Short mmCIF file of C-alpha atoms in Angstrom, two decimals:
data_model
loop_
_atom_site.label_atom_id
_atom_site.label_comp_id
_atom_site.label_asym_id
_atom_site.label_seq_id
_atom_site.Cartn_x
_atom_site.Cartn_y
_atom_site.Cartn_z
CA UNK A 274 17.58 -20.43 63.16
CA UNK A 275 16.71 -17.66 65.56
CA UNK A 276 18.71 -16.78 68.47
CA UNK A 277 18.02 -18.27 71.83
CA UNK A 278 17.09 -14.68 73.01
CA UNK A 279 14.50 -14.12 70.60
CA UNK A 280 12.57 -17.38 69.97
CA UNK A 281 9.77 -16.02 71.78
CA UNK A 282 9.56 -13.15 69.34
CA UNK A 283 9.68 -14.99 66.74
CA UNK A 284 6.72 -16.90 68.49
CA UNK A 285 4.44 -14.53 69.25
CA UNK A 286 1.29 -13.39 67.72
CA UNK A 287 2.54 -9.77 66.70
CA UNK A 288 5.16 -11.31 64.87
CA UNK A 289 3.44 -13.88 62.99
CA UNK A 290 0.84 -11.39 62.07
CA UNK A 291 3.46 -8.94 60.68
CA UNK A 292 5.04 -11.52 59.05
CA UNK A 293 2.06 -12.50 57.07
CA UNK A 294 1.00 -8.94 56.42
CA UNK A 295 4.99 -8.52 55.28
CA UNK A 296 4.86 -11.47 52.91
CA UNK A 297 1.43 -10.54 51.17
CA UNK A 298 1.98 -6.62 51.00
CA UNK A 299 5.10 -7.95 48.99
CA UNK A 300 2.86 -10.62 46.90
CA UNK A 301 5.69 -12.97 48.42
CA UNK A 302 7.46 -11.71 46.13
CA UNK A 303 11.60 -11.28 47.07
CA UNK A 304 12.65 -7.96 46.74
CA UNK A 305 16.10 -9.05 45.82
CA UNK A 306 15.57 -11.28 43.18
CA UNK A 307 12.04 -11.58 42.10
CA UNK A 308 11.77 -15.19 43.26
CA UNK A 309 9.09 -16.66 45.83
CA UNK A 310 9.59 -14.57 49.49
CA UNK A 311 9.39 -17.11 52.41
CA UNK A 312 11.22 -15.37 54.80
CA UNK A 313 11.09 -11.64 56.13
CA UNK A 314 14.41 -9.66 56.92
CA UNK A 315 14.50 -6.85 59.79
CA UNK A 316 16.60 -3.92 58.06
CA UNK A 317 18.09 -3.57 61.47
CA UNK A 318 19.39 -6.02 62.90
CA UNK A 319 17.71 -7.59 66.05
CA UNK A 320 19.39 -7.25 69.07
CA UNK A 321 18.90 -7.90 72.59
CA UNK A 322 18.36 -4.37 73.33
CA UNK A 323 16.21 -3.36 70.44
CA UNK A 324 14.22 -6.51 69.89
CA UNK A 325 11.07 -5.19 72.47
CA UNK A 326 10.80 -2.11 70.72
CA UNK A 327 7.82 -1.97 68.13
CA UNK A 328 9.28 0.98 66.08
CA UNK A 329 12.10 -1.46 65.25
CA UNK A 330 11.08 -5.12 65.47
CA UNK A 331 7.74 -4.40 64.14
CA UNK A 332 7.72 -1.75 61.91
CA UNK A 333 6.43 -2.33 58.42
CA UNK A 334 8.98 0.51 56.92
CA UNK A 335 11.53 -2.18 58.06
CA UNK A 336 10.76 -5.13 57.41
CA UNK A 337 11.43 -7.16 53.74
CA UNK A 338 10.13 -10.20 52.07
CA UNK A 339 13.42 -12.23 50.80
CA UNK A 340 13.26 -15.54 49.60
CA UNK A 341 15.51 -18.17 51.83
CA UNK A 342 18.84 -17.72 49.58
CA UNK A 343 18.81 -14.08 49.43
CA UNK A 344 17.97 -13.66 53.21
CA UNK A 345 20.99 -16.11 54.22
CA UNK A 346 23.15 -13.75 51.44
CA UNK A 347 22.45 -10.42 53.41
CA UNK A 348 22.84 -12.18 56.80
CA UNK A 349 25.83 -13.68 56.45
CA UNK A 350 26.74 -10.43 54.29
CA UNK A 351 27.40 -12.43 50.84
CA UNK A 352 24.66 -10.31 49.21
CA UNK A 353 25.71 -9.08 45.65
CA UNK A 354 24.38 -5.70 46.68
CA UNK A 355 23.17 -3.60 49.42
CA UNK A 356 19.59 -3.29 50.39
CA UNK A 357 17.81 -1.16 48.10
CA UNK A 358 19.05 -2.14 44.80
CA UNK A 359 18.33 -5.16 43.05
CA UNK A 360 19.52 -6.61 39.48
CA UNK A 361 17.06 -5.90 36.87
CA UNK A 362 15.90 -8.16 34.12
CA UNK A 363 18.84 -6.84 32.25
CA UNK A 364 20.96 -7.84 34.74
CA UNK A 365 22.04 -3.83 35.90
CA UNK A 366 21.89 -2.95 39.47
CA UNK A 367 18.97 -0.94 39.86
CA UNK A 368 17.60 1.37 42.59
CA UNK A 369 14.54 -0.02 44.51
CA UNK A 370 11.67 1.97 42.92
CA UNK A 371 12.41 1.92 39.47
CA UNK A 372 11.54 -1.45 38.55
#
């Protein structure tokens, strides 16, 4: 659930249309795990001071598709692995752009 502070991010047009654009540049595909991408994680965290700036809250180069459990396993910093990496289909961690 978003934060009080940004639910009208969240809400707004330039979001929602990132979020699709996110979601289908990605095939809504997670980038984690390979499973269906519903959500879309900010690499940098949103903040109060950071959440009106475009090159941050909007920016494409930042923003990746996750399905729900891998999005609540980097939030809540559970995640198997950092960013970047994922677990291939023979299990190894792998870096983003070799799959």
């Amino acid at each position: 659930m978003a934060k009080e502070w940004a639910r009208a991010f969240y809400k707004s047009k330039e979001w929602r249309a990132m979020r699709r654009f996110i979601l289908r540049r990605d095939l809504f595909t997670c980038e984690e795990c390979g499973a269906r991408a519903t959500e879309v994680h900010h690499e940098i965290e949103l903040t109060p001071q950071n959440i009106n700036d475009p090159a941050i809250a909007l920016n494409p180069d930042l923003l990746h598709s996750l399905c729900h459990d891998c999005h609540t396993a980097i939030t809540k910093q559970t995640a198997d692995c950092d960013m970047g990496f994922f677990f291939g289909e023979d299990g190894q961690l792998t870096p983003r752009g070799e799959c």
